[in-house]
Coordinates of C-alpha atoms and ligand atoms in Angstrom, one line a residue:
M99 CA 15.7 12.6 8.5
D100 CA 12.3 13.4 9.9
C101 CA 10.0 10.7 8.9
I102 CA 6.7 10.2 10.9
F103 CA 6.3 6.5 9.7
C104 CA 10.1 5.7 10.7
K105 CA 9.0 6.9 14.2
I106 CA 5.8 4.8 14.2
A107 CA 7.3 1.8 12.6
N108 CA 10.0 1.7 15.2
G109 CA 7.8 2.4 18.2
E110 CA 8.9 5.8 19.0
I111 CA 5.3 7.1 18.4
P112 CA 2.5 4.8 19.5
S113 CA 0.1 3.4 17.0
A114 CA -2.9 1.1 16.8
T115 CA -0.8 -2.0 15.8
L116 CA -2.3 -5.2 14.4
Y117 CA 0.9 -7.0 13.8
E118 CA 4.6 -6.4 14.3
D119 CA 7.7 -8.5 13.5
E120 CA 11.4 -7.6 13.1
D121 CA 10.8 -6.0 9.7
F122 CA 7.2 -4.8 9.4
R123 CA 4.4 -3.1 11.4
V124 CA 0.8 -3.2 10.4
M125 CA -1.2 -0.5 11.9
L126 CA -4.8 1.1 11.6
D127 CA -4.8 4.2 9.4
I128 CA -5.4 7.3 11.4
G129 CA -7.7 8.7 8.7
P130 CA -9.5 5.5 7.6
A131 CA -11.1 5.2 4.2
S132 CA -13.4 2.6 5.7
F133 CA -13.8 0.4 8.9
G134 CA -10.5 -1.5 9.4
H135 CA -8.3 0.5 6.9
A136 CA -4.8 -0.8 7.7
L137 CA -1.3 0.0 6.5
I138 CA 1.7 -2.2 6.2
L139 CA 5.0 -0.5 6.6
P140 CA 8.6 -1.6 6.6
K141 CA 10.6 -0.7 9.7
K142 CA 13.4 0.5 7.5
H143 CA 12.9 3.7 5.6
Y144 CA 12.2 3.4 1.8
A145 CA 10.5 6.3 0.2
D146 CA 8.5 4.3 -2.4
I147 CA 8.3 1.2 -4.5
Y148 CA 11.3 2.1 -6.5
E149 CA 13.4 2.1 -3.5
L150 CA 12.0 -1.2 -1.8
P151 CA 14.5 -4.1 -1.9
D152 CA 13.2 -7.1 -3.7
E153 CA 13.3 -9.3 -0.6
L154 CA 11.0 -6.9 1.3
A155 CA 8.8 -6.5 -1.8
S156 CA 8.0 -10.0 -2.0
R157 CA 7.6 -10.5 1.9
V158 CA 5.2 -7.4 2.0
M159 CA 2.7 -9.3 -0.3
V160 CA 2.9 -12.5 1.8
L161 CA 2.2 -10.3 4.8
A162 CA -0.7 -8.5 3.0
K163 CA -2.1 -11.9 2.2
K164 CA -2.1 -12.9 5.9
V165 CA -3.6 -9.5 7.1
A166 CA -6.2 -9.6 4.3
G167 CA -7.3 -13.0 5.5
A168 CA -7.6 -11.8 9.2
L169 CA -9.5 -8.6 8.2
K170 CA -11.9 -10.6 6.1
Q171 CA -12.7 -13.1 8.8
A172 CA -12.8 -10.6 11.7
L173 CA -14.7 -7.7 10.1
K174 CA -16.9 -9.5 7.8
L175 CA -15.9 -7.2 5.0
E176 CA -17.4 -7.6 1.5
G177 CA -14.4 -6.6 -0.5
L178 CA -10.8 -5.5 -0.1
N179 CA -8.5 -3.2 -2.0
L180 CA -4.7 -3.1 -1.9
L181 CA -3.5 0.2 -2.8
Q182 CA 0.1 1.6 -2.9
N183 CA 0.7 5.2 -3.8
N184 CA 3.9 6.5 -5.4
G185 CA 4.4 10.2 -5.9
S186 CA 2.2 13.1 -5.0
L187 CA 0.4 12.9 -8.2
A188 CA -0.6 9.3 -7.4
G189 CA -1.9 10.5 -3.9
Q190 CA 1.3 9.7 -1.9
T191 CA 1.4 11.9 1.2
V192 CA 3.8 10.1 3.5
Y193 CA 7.1 9.3 1.7
H194 CA 7.9 6.1 3.5
F195 CA 6.7 3.1 1.6
H196 CA 3.4 1.7 2.8
L197 CA 0.7 -0.7 1.4
H198 CA -3.0 0.2 2.2
L199 CA -5.5 -2.6 2.9
I200 CA -8.8 -1.0 2.5
P201 CA -11.9 -3.1 3.4
R202 CA -15.0 -2.6 1.3
Y203 CA -18.6 -2.6 2.5
Q204 CA -21.8 -2.3 0.6
G205 CA -22.7 1.3 0.2
D206 CA -19.3 2.7 1.4
E207 CA -18.0 5.8 -0.2
V208 CA -14.5 4.7 -1.0
G209 CA -13.6 6.1 -4.5
L210 CA -11.1 3.9 -6.2
T211 CA -12.6 3.6 -9.7
W212 CA -12.0 5.1 -13.0
K213 CA -13.7 5.6 -16.4
P214 CA -12.2 2.9 -18.7
G215 CA -10.6 4.2 -21.8
E216 CA -9.6 2.3 -24.9
L217 CA -6.1 0.9 -25.6
Q218 CA -5.0 2.5 -28.9
D219 CA -2.9 0.4 -31.4
K220 CA -0.2 3.2 -31.4
D221 CA 0.0 3.5 -27.7
R222 CA 0.2 -0.3 -27.3
E223 CA 3.2 -0.5 -29.6
V224 CA 5.0 2.4 -28.1
I225 CA 4.5 1.2 -24.5
I226 CA 5.4 -2.4 -25.3
E227 CA 8.6 -1.3 -27.1
K228 CA 9.7 1.2 -24.3
V229 CA 8.9 -1.0 -21.3
T230 CA 9.8 -4.4 -22.5
A231 CA 13.3 -3.0 -23.2
L232 CA 13.7 -2.5 -19.4
L233 CA 12.4 -5.7 -18.0
Ligands
5GP211 P1 -0.6 7.9 1.3 O1 -1.6 9.0 0.9 O2 0.8 8.4 1.4 O3 -0.7 6.7 0.3 O4 -1.1 7.3 2.7 C1 -0.8 8.0 3.8 C2 -1.7 7.4 4.9 O5 -1.2 7.5 6.1 C3 -3.1 8.2 4.9 O6 -4.1 7.3 4.6 C4 -3.1 8.8 6.2 O7 -4.4 8.8 6.8 C5 -2.1 7.9 7.0 N1 -1.4 8.5 8.1 C6 -0.8 9.8 8.1 N2 -0.3 10.0 9.2 C7 -0.5 9.0 10.1 C8 -0.2 8.8 11.5 O8 0.4 9.5 12.2 N3 -0.7 7.6 11.9 C9 -1.3 6.6 11.2 N4 -1.9 5.6 11.7 N5 -1.7 6.9 9.9 C10 -1.3 8.0 9.3
ZN212 ZN1 10.7 6.6 7.1

């Protein structure tokens, strides 16, 4: 399998690494949305959140918290978004799970907002019925 993030995560291709341990690498995004945009990736290949094992899923959030705190303190950012895309429609372009940490600054042009709709009664019922059955 030819996965660029597998090669980066395992050190075959160099990257601007902020942190590394046995299971994860944290690196700067090569096409940053903002100053300090970082990515957390597991060293093992999982395409997306559906494939990620529970143990790594919980640890990735603990690591995100640690990196978020460091970015906040080091870069004096004014906000921070966590973003994780699954599927091309959602904007995923690299099919190796990764979590974005996107620092936010006054006047930046990062666009992660939407126009809020209104939750319809019929939608609420259908969604609750279908999803709760699987949880
Ligand atoms: P996605 O769109 O899949 O959620 O995010 C992929 C991210 O990976 C993009 O923000 C893109 O800039 C970044 N990216 C793609 N190729 C490379 C690379 O070779 N090195 C680094 N550091 N980031 C990359
Ligand atoms: Zn991979």
